[in-house]
CSV table of C-alpha atoms in Angstrom, one decimal:
chain,number,residue,atom,x,y,z
A,1273,MET,CA,-119.7,106.0,-100.5
A,1274,LYS,CA,-119.8,102.4,-100.5
A,1275,LEU,CA,-116.0,102.1,-101.0
A,1276,VAL,CA,-115.5,104.3,-98.0
A,1277,ILE,CA,-117.8,102.3,-95.7
A,1278,TRP,CA,-116.1,99.0,-96.9
A,1279,ILE,CA,-112.5,100.4,-96.2
A,1280,PHE,CA,-113.8,101.7,-92.8
A,1281,SER,CA,-115.2,98.3,-92.0
A,1282,LEU,CA,-112.1,96.5,-93.1
A,1283,LEU,CA,-109.9,98.7,-90.7
A,1284,VAL,CA,-112.4,98.1,-87.8
A,1285,LEU,CA,-112.0,94.4,-88.6
A,1286,LEU,CA,-108.2,94.6,-88.6
A,1287,PHE,CA,-108.0,96.5,-85.5
A,1288,ALA,CA,-110.3,94.0,-83.7
A,1289,VAL,CA,-108.2,91.0,-84.9
A,1290,GLY,CA,-104.9,92.8,-83.9
A,1291,SER,CA,-106.4,93.7,-80.5
A,1292,ALA,CA,-107.5,90.0,-79.9
A,1293,TYR,CA,-104.0,88.8,-81.0
A,1294,PHE,CA,-102.2,91.1,-78.7
A,1295,LEU,CA,-104.5,90.3,-75.9
A,1296,VAL,CA,-103.9,86.5,-76.3
A,1297,ARG,CA,-100.3,87.1,-76.6
A,1298,GLU,CA,-100.2,89.2,-73.3
A,1299,ARG,CA,-102.3,86.6,-71.4
A,1300,SER,CA,-100.0,83.9,-72.7
A,1301,ALA,CA,-96.8,85.7,-71.6
A,1302,MET,CA,-98.4,86.5,-68.1
A,1303,ALA,CA,-99.5,82.7,-67.9
A,1304,ALA,CA,-95.9,81.6,-68.7
A,1305,ASP,CA,-94.4,84.1,-66.1
A,1306,GLN,CA,-96.8,83.0,-63.5
A,1307,ALA,CA,-96.0,79.3,-64.3
A,1308,SER,CA,-92.2,80.1,-64.1
A,1309,HIS,CA,-92.7,81.8,-60.8
A,1310,ALA,CA,-94.7,79.2,-59.4
A,1311,LYS,CA,-91.9,76.5,-60.3
A,1312,SER,CA,-89.3,78.7,-59.0
A,1313,VAL,CA,-91.2,79.1,-55.6
A,1314,PHE,CA,-91.9,75.3,-55.5
A,1315,LEU,CA,-88.3,74.5,-56.2
A,1316,ALA,CA,-87.1,76.8,-53.5
A,1317,GLN,CA,-89.6,75.6,-50.9
A,1318,MET,CA,-89.0,71.9,-51.6
A,1319,SER,CA,-85.3,72.5,-51.5
A,1320,HIS,CA,-85.6,74.1,-48.2
A,1321,GLU,CA,-87.7,71.2,-46.9
A,1322,ILE,CA,-85.5,68.6,-48.2
A,1323,ARG,CA,-82.3,70.2,-46.9
A,1324,THR,CA,-83.7,70.3,-43.4
A,1325,PRO,CA,-83.6,66.6,-42.7
A,1326,ILE,CA,-80.3,66.1,-44.7
A,1327,ASN,CA,-78.6,68.5,-42.6
A,1328,ALA,CA,-79.8,66.9,-39.6
A,1329,ILE,CA,-78.6,63.6,-40.7
A,1330,LEU,CA,-75.3,65.1,-41.7
A,1331,GLY,CA,-75.1,66.7,-38.1
A,1332,MET,CA,-75.7,63.6,-36.1
A,1333,ASN,CA,-73.4,61.7,-38.5
A,1334,GLU,CA,-70.6,64.3,-37.7
A,1335,MET,CA,-71.2,63.6,-33.8
A,1336,ILE,CA,-70.6,59.9,-34.6
A,1337,MET,CA,-67.3,60.6,-36.3
A,1338,ARG,CA,-66.3,62.9,-33.4
A,1339,GLU,CA,-67.2,60.7,-30.6
A,1340,SER,CA,-67.0,57.0,-31.8
A,1341,HIS,CA,-63.8,55.2,-31.0
A,1342,GLU,CA,-64.8,52.1,-33.1
A,1343,ALA,CA,-62.9,52.2,-36.7
A,1344,GLY,CA,-65.7,50.2,-38.2
A,1345,VAL,CA,-68.3,52.6,-37.0
A,1346,ARG,CA,-66.1,55.6,-38.1
A,1347,ALA,CA,-65.7,54.0,-41.6
A,1348,TYR,CA,-69.5,53.6,-42.0
A,1349,ALA,CA,-70.1,57.2,-40.8
A,1350,ARG,CA,-67.5,58.5,-43.3
A,1351,ARG,CA,-69.4,56.7,-46.1
A,1352,ALA,CA,-72.6,58.1,-44.9
A,1353,HIS,CA,-71.1,61.6,-44.8
A,1354,ASP,CA,-70.0,61.4,-48.5
A,1355,ALA,CA,-73.2,60.2,-49.6
A,1356,GLY,CA,-75.1,62.9,-47.6
A,1357,GLN,CA,-72.7,65.6,-49.0
A,1358,SER,CA,-73.4,64.4,-52.7
A,1359,LEU,CA,-77.2,64.6,-52.0
A,1360,LEU,CA,-76.9,68.0,-50.5
A,1361,GLY,CA,-74.9,69.2,-53.3
A,1362,LEU,CA,-77.7,68.0,-55.8
A,1363,VAL,CA,-80.4,69.8,-53.8
A,1364,ASN,CA,-78.2,73.0,-53.5
A,1365,ASP,CA,-77.8,73.0,-57.3
A,1366,ILE,CA,-81.5,73.0,-57.8
A,1367,LEU,CA,-82.0,75.6,-55.1
A,1368,ASP,CA,-79.3,77.9,-56.9
A,1369,MET,CA,-81.0,77.5,-60.3
A,1370,SER,CA,-84.3,78.5,-58.8
A,1371,LYS,CA,-82.8,81.4,-57.1
A,1372,ILE,CA,-81.3,82.6,-60.6
A,1373,GLU,CA,-84.6,82.0,-62.4
A,1374,ALA,CA,-86.3,84.1,-59.7
A,1375,GLY,CA,-83.7,86.9,-60.0
A,1376,LYS,CA,-82.7,86.5,-56.3
A,1377,MET,CA,-79.3,85.2,-56.8
A,1378,GLU,CA,-76.9,87.8,-55.4
A,1379,LEU,CA,-72.9,87.8,-55.1
A,1380,VAL,CA,-71.5,88.3,-51.6
A,1381,PRO,CA,-68.1,89.7,-52.1
A,1382,VAL,CA,-65.5,89.3,-49.4
A,1383,GLU,CA,-61.6,89.6,-49.0
A,1384,PHE,CA,-60.1,86.1,-49.3
A,1385,ARG,CA,-56.7,84.4,-49.7
A,1386,LEU,CA,-56.2,82.6,-52.9
A,1387,ALA,CA,-54.0,79.9,-51.3
A,1388,ASP,CA,-56.8,79.1,-48.7
A,1389,MET,CA,-59.3,78.7,-51.5
A,1390,LEU,CA,-57.1,76.4,-53.4
A,1391,MET,CA,-56.4,74.3,-50.5
A,1392,ARG,CA,-60.0,73.8,-49.8
A,1393,ILE,CA,-60.5,72.8,-53.5
A,1394,HIS,CA,-57.6,70.3,-53.3
A,1395,THR,CA,-59.1,68.8,-50.1
A,1396,LEU,CA,-62.6,68.3,-52.0
A,1397,ILE,CA,-61.3,66.9,-55.2
A,1398,SER,CA,-58.0,65.0,-54.4
A,1399,LEU,CA,-60.0,62.2,-52.7
A,1400,ARG,CA,-62.3,61.7,-55.5
A,1401,ALA,CA,-59.4,61.6,-58.0
A,1402,GLU,CA,-57.5,59.1,-55.8
A,1403,LYS,CA,-60.6,56.6,-55.7
A,1404,LYS,CA,-60.4,56.6,-59.5
A,1405,GLY,CA,-56.5,56.3,-59.7
A,1406,LEU,CA,-56.3,59.7,-61.3
A,1407,ALA,CA,-53.4,62.1,-60.8
A,1408,PHE,CA,-54.6,65.5,-59.6
A,1409,THR,CA,-52.3,68.5,-59.7
A,1410,ILE,CA,-52.7,72.2,-58.9
A,1411,THR,CA,-50.4,74.6,-60.7
A,1412,VAL,CA,-50.4,78.3,-59.6
A,1413,ASP,CA,-48.6,81.3,-61.0
A,1414,PRO,CA,-46.3,82.3,-58.2
A,1415,GLN,CA,-46.6,85.9,-59.2
A,1416,LEU,CA,-50.3,86.1,-58.7
A,1417,PRO,CA,-51.4,88.4,-55.8
A,1418,SER,CA,-52.2,86.6,-52.6
A,1419,VAL,CA,-55.3,88.5,-51.6
A,1420,PHE,CA,-58.5,89.1,-53.7
A,1421,TYR,CA,-61.9,90.7,-53.2
A,1422,GLY,CA,-64.9,88.8,-54.5
A,1423,ASP,CA,-67.6,86.1,-53.9
A,1424,VAL,CA,-65.2,83.4,-53.0
A,1425,GLY,CA,-68.0,80.9,-52.2
A,1426,ARG,CA,-69.4,81.0,-55.9
A,1427,LEU,CA,-65.9,81.0,-57.4
A,1428,GLN,CA,-65.0,78.0,-55.4
A,1429,GLN,CA,-68.3,76.4,-56.2
A,1430,SER,CA,-67.6,77.0,-59.9
A,1431,ILE,CA,-64.2,75.6,-59.8
A,1432,VAL,CA,-65.3,72.5,-57.8
A,1433,ASN,CA,-68.1,71.9,-60.4
A,1434,LEU,CA,-65.5,72.0,-63.4
A,1435,LEU,CA,-63.2,69.7,-61.4
A,1436,THR,CA,-65.9,67.4,-60.3
A,1437,ASN,CA,-67.0,67.0,-64.1
A,1438,ALA,CA,-63.5,66.4,-65.1
A,1439,VAL,CA,-63.0,63.6,-62.4
A,1440,LYS,CA,-66.4,62.1,-63.5
A,1441,TYR,CA,-65.7,61.7,-67.2
A,1442,THR,CA,-62.1,60.7,-66.9
A,1443,GLN,CA,-61.3,56.9,-66.5
A,1444,ARG,CA,-57.6,57.1,-66.7
A,1445,GLY,CA,-54.8,59.6,-66.7
A,1446,SER,CA,-55.0,63.0,-64.9
A,1447,VAL,CA,-57.0,65.9,-64.1
A,1448,SER,CA,-55.3,69.3,-63.6
A,1449,LEU,CA,-56.0,72.8,-62.3
A,1450,SER,CA,-53.9,75.8,-63.4
A,1451,VAL,CA,-54.5,79.4,-62.1
A,1452,LEU,CA,-52.6,82.2,-63.6
A,1453,GLN,CA,-53.1,85.9,-64.7
A,1454,SER,CA,-53.9,86.3,-68.2
A,1455,ALA,CA,-52.8,89.1,-70.7
A,1456,PRO,CA,-55.4,91.4,-72.2
A,1457,ASP,CA,-54.7,90.1,-75.8
A,1458,THR,CA,-56.0,86.5,-74.5
A,1459,TRP,CA,-59.3,87.6,-73.0
A,1460,PRO,CA,-62.4,86.3,-74.7
A,1461,PRO,CA,-64.5,88.9,-76.3
A,1462,GLY,CA,-66.9,90.8,-73.9
A,1463,VAL,CA,-64.9,90.4,-70.9
A,1464,GLN,CA,-62.5,92.9,-69.3
A,1465,ALA,CA,-60.8,93.5,-65.9
A,1466,GLY,CA,-61.2,97.2,-64.6
A,1467,PRO,CA,-58.7,99.2,-62.6
A,1468,GLY,CA,-57.2,97.6,-59.7
A,1469,SER,CA,-58.3,94.1,-61.0
A,1470,ILE,CA,-56.7,91.3,-62.9
A,1471,MET,CA,-58.2,88.6,-65.2
A,1472,LEU,CA,-57.7,85.4,-63.4
A,1473,ALA,CA,-57.7,82.5,-65.8
A,1474,VAL,CA,-58.7,79.2,-64.1
A,1475,GLN,CA,-58.0,76.2,-66.3
A,1476,VAL,CA,-59.3,72.8,-65.7
A,1477,GLN,CA,-57.8,70.1,-68.1
A,1478,ASP,CA,-58.5,66.3,-68.2
A,1479,THR,CA,-57.6,63.2,-70.2
A,1480,GLY,CA,-61.2,62.1,-70.4
A,1481,ILE,CA,-63.7,61.0,-72.9
A,1482,GLY,CA,-64.0,64.4,-74.5
A,1483,ILE,CA,-66.9,66.0,-76.2
A,1484,ARG,CA,-68.2,65.9,-79.7
A,1485,HIS,CA,-68.0,69.1,-81.5
A,1486,LYS,CA,-71.7,69.1,-82.2
A,1487,ASP,CA,-72.4,68.9,-78.5
A,1488,LEU,CA,-70.2,71.8,-77.4
A,1489,ASN,CA,-73.0,74.4,-77.8
A,1490,LYS,CA,-75.3,72.3,-75.6
A,1491,LEU,CA,-73.0,72.0,-72.7
A,1492,PHE,CA,-74.2,74.9,-70.6
A,1493,GLY,CA,-77.9,74.2,-70.9
A,1494,ASP,CA,-80.1,73.5,-67.9
A,1495,PHE,CA,-80.4,69.9,-67.0
A,1496,VAL,CA,-78.3,69.0,-70.0
A,1497,ARG,CA,-76.3,65.8,-70.2
A,1498,VAL,CA,-74.7,65.2,-73.6
A,1499,ASP,CA,-73.8,61.7,-75.0
A,1500,ARG,CA,-76.4,60.0,-72.7
A,1501,GLN,CA,-75.8,56.4,-74.0
A,1502,ARG,CA,-72.0,56.6,-73.4
A,1503,ASN,CA,-72.4,58.4,-70.0
A,1504,ARG,CA,-75.4,56.6,-68.7
A,1505,ASN,CA,-73.5,55.5,-65.6
A,1506,VAL,CA,-72.4,59.0,-64.5
A,1507,GLU,CA,-74.4,60.6,-61.8
A,1508,GLY,CA,-75.6,64.1,-61.9
A,1509,THR,CA,-78.3,66.6,-62.5
A,1510,GLY,CA,-76.9,68.3,-65.6
A,1511,LEU,CA,-76.8,71.6,-63.7
A,1512,GLY,CA,-73.2,71.9,-62.8
A,1513,LEU,CA,-71.9,73.6,-66.0
A,1514,ALA,CA,-75.2,75.8,-66.3
A,1515,LEU,CA,-74.7,77.0,-62.8
A,1516,THR,CA,-70.9,77.6,-63.3
A,1517,ARG,CA,-71.3,79.8,-66.4
A,1518,ARG,CA,-74.1,81.9,-64.7
A,1519,PHE,CA,-71.9,82.4,-61.5
A,1520,ILE,CA,-68.9,83.4,-63.6
A,1521,MET,CA,-71.0,85.8,-65.7
A,1522,ARG,CA,-72.4,87.5,-62.7
A,1523,MET,CA,-68.9,88.1,-61.8
A,1524,GLY,CA,-68.2,89.7,-65.1
A,1525,GLY,CA,-66.5,86.9,-66.8
A,1526,THR,CA,-67.1,83.8,-68.9
A,1527,VAL,CA,-66.3,80.2,-69.5
A,1528,THR,CA,-64.9,78.6,-72.5
A,1529,VAL,CA,-64.2,75.0,-73.6
A,1530,ALA,CA,-62.0,73.3,-76.0
A,1531,SER,CA,-62.2,69.5,-76.4
A,1532,THR,CA,-61.1,66.6,-78.5
A,1533,TYR,CA,-63.5,63.8,-78.6
A,1534,GLY,CA,-61.9,60.7,-77.0
A,1535,GLN,CA,-58.9,62.5,-75.7
A,1536,GLY,CA,-60.0,65.2,-73.1
A,1537,SER,CA,-61.3,68.5,-72.5
A,1538,THR,CA,-60.2,71.9,-71.2
A,1539,PHE,CA,-62.5,74.2,-69.5
A,1540,THR,CA,-61.3,77.8,-68.8
A,1541,ALA,CA,-63.0,80.3,-66.3
A,1542,TRP,CA,-62.1,83.8,-66.9
A,1543,VAL,CA,-62.8,85.8,-63.8
A,1544,PRO,CA,-62.1,89.5,-63.3
A,1545,LEU,CA,-61.0,89.9,-59.4
A,1546,GLU,CA,-60.2,93.0,-57.4
A,1547,VAL,CA,-56.6,92.8,-56.0
A,1548,ARG,CA,-56.4,93.6,-52.3
A,1549,SER,CA,-52.7,92.7,-51.6
A,1550,ALA,CA,-49.4,93.7,-53.4
A,1551,ALA,CA,-47.8,90.5,-51.9
A,1552,VAL,CA,-47.6,87.7,-54.2
A,1553,ILE,CA,-48.8,84.0,-53.5
A,1554,GLY,CA,-45.3,82.5,-54.2
A,1555,GLU,CA,-44.9,78.7,-54.6
A,1556,PHE,CA,-48.1,77.0,-53.8
A,1557,ASP,CA,-47.3,73.6,-52.3
A,1558,VAL,CA,-50.2,71.5,-51.1
A,1559,ARG,CA,-47.9,69.6,-48.8
A,1560,HIS,CA,-46.8,72.7,-47.0
A,1561,TYR,CA,-50.4,73.8,-46.4
A,1562,ARG,CA,-51.5,70.2,-45.4
A,1563,GLU,CA,-48.6,70.3,-42.7
A,1564,VAL,CA,-49.7,73.6,-41.3
A,1565,GLU,CA,-53.3,72.4,-41.1
A,1566,GLU,CA,-52.5,69.2,-39.4
A,1567,ALA,CA,-50.2,71.1,-37.0
A,1568,HIS,CA,-53.2,73.4,-36.0
A,1569,HIS,CA,-55.6,71.9,-33.6
A,1570,ALA,CA,-57.1,74.8,-32.0
A,1571,THR,CA,-60.6,74.1,-30.6
A,1572,PHE,CA,-63.0,77.1,-30.2
A,1573,LEU,CA,-63.6,77.3,-26.6
A,1574,ALA,CA,-65.9,80.0,-25.0
A,1575,PRO,CA,-67.2,78.8,-21.7
A,1576,GLN,CA,-68.4,82.3,-20.7
A,1577,ALA,CA,-70.4,82.7,-23.9
A,1578,ARG,CA,-74.1,82.5,-24.3
A,1579,ILE,CA,-75.6,81.3,-27.4
A,1580,LEU,CA,-79.4,81.0,-28.4
A,1581,VAL,CA,-80.2,78.6,-30.9
A,1582,VAL,CA,-83.7,79.4,-32.5
A,1583,ASP,CA,-85.5,76.7,-34.8
A,1584,ASP,CA,-88.9,75.3,-35.0
A,1585,ASN,CA,-87.4,71.8,-35.9
A,1586,GLU,CA,-86.7,69.9,-32.8
A,1587,MET,CA,-84.0,67.8,-34.6
A,1588,ASN,CA,-82.2,70.9,-35.8
A,1589,ARG,CA,-82.0,72.3,-32.4
A,1590,PHE,CA,-80.7,69.0,-31.0
A,1591,VAL,CA,-78.0,69.0,-33.8
A,1592,ALA,CA,-76.9,72.5,-33.1
A,1593,GLN,CA,-76.7,72.0,-29.5
A,1594,SER,CA,-74.7,68.7,-30.1
A,1595,LEU,CA,-72.3,70.2,-32.4
A,1596,LEU,CA,-71.7,73.4,-30.1
A,1597,LYS,CA,-71.2,71.3,-27.1
A,1598,GLU,CA,-67.4,71.1,-27.5
A,1599,THR,CA,-67.1,74.9,-27.3
A,1600,GLN,CA,-68.3,74.8,-23.6
A,1601,ALA,CA,-70.5,77.7,-24.3
A,1602,LYS,CA,-73.8,78.0,-22.5
A,1603,ILE,CA,-76.6,77.0,-25.0
A,1604,ALA,CA,-80.2,77.8,-24.8
A,1605,LEU,CA,-83.0,76.7,-27.2
A,1606,ALA,CA,-86.1,78.4,-28.4
A,1607,GLU,CA,-88.6,76.8,-30.6
A,1608,SER,CA,-90.2,79.9,-32.3
A,1609,GLY,CA,-89.7,83.5,-33.0
A,1610,LYS,CA,-91.9,84.6,-30.0
A,1611,ALA,CA,-90.0,82.3,-27.8
A,1612,CYS,CA,-86.8,83.9,-29.1
A,1613,LEU,CA,-88.1,87.5,-28.2
A,1614,SER,CA,-89.1,86.2,-24.9
A,1615,CYS,CA,-85.6,84.9,-24.2
A,1616,LEU,CA,-83.9,87.9,-25.5
A,1617,ARG,CA,-85.8,90.0,-22.9
A,1618,GLU,CA,-84.8,87.9,-20.0
A,1619,GLN,CA,-81.2,87.2,-20.9
A,1620,HIS,CA,-78.3,88.7,-22.9
A,1621,TYR,CA,-76.9,86.4,-25.7
A,1622,ASP,CA,-73.5,86.8,-27.4
A,1623,LEU,CA,-74.8,85.0,-30.4
A,1624,VAL,CA,-78.2,84.1,-31.7
A,1625,LEU,CA,-78.6,81.5,-34.4
A,1626,LEU,CA,-81.9,82.0,-36.3
A,1627,ASP,CA,-83.7,79.7,-38.6
A,1628,ASP,CA,-85.5,81.2,-41.7
A,1629,MET,CA,-89.0,80.3,-42.8
A,1630,MET,CA,-90.4,79.7,-39.2
A,1631,PRO,CA,-94.0,80.1,-38.7
A,1632,GLU,CA,-95.5,83.2,-37.3
A,1633,LEU,CA,-92.1,85.0,-37.2
A,1634,SER,CA,-89.3,84.4,-39.6
A,1635,GLY,CA,-85.8,84.6,-38.5
A,1636,SER,CA,-85.0,86.8,-41.5
A,1637,ALA,CA,-87.3,89.4,-40.1
A,1638,TYR,CA,-85.2,90.2,-37.1
A,1639,ILE,CA,-82.6,93.1,-36.9
A,1640,PHE,CA,-80.7,93.3,-33.8
């Protein structure tokens, strides 16, 4: 009888200890989730608050570049623009990471022309490479389809991240971008292109400092910068590669890297994309596209249009009104959601520009 009581007591004790252990574990997990959520919310809110004045500065700086006829002032404005864009890029990276951690990052697929995206990439990267005396080339398989369907914004951002890193860590030599269709036997494990799609291989190669073999598995971590002592003068948050891999993986692809320390690196983004045109891209010549762009100076004019700008920030309203001035449209301003509704009751508007996260009534709550 004593043995039975002893065993029963032992089982009760074990049950109590186990229950306490799982309760503590559950509470710890909940606390960790709450802390992670609080961090993501904080980063999202702070990024929004920081971006508001940055956008205002960039908007006013744009007006200086448009309207000033003094070469010196325009030169200062261009430098301010470059610095502002770099700062905005850092803030956007943090905001993107907070969205991913909060599970709110969504792809926005659209139909896009490959040549247009590549031209924008060339415009963004060529000047950076030129300032460092680096050769920058883009090679495109002329048999690639000309039109695809996918999140061109995230794809372009990913490629620009890879190229920006390549330029940062290359002191002499070259940086190159190659875009081609890869055969199934070359695809990395775990990725594939479905019917009506192809696997786009986007390769960024540089003659930079390279990466140690032991650091390759650290590259895609959040806020990670390898070889800190050697790269202490290189600016950045350490988020570029982490975001790039997450974006590409959301598209169903992956990113691989090969590097020789002291000689250079090659990053390849494998991206499955839906084809929307049987026509091929042909020879991609940057000079041709640049000439077409420079020959096209069409200005958006809409003197009969009515546009309502709604923002609780007075500077943002002023910037929007200034930037829209050249369209000759009739611009009206509203400082709140309630004021917006009042304007809409009194007047028809062809376009309403709504701010998000306004007090009382948020712009994202409106459906027209």
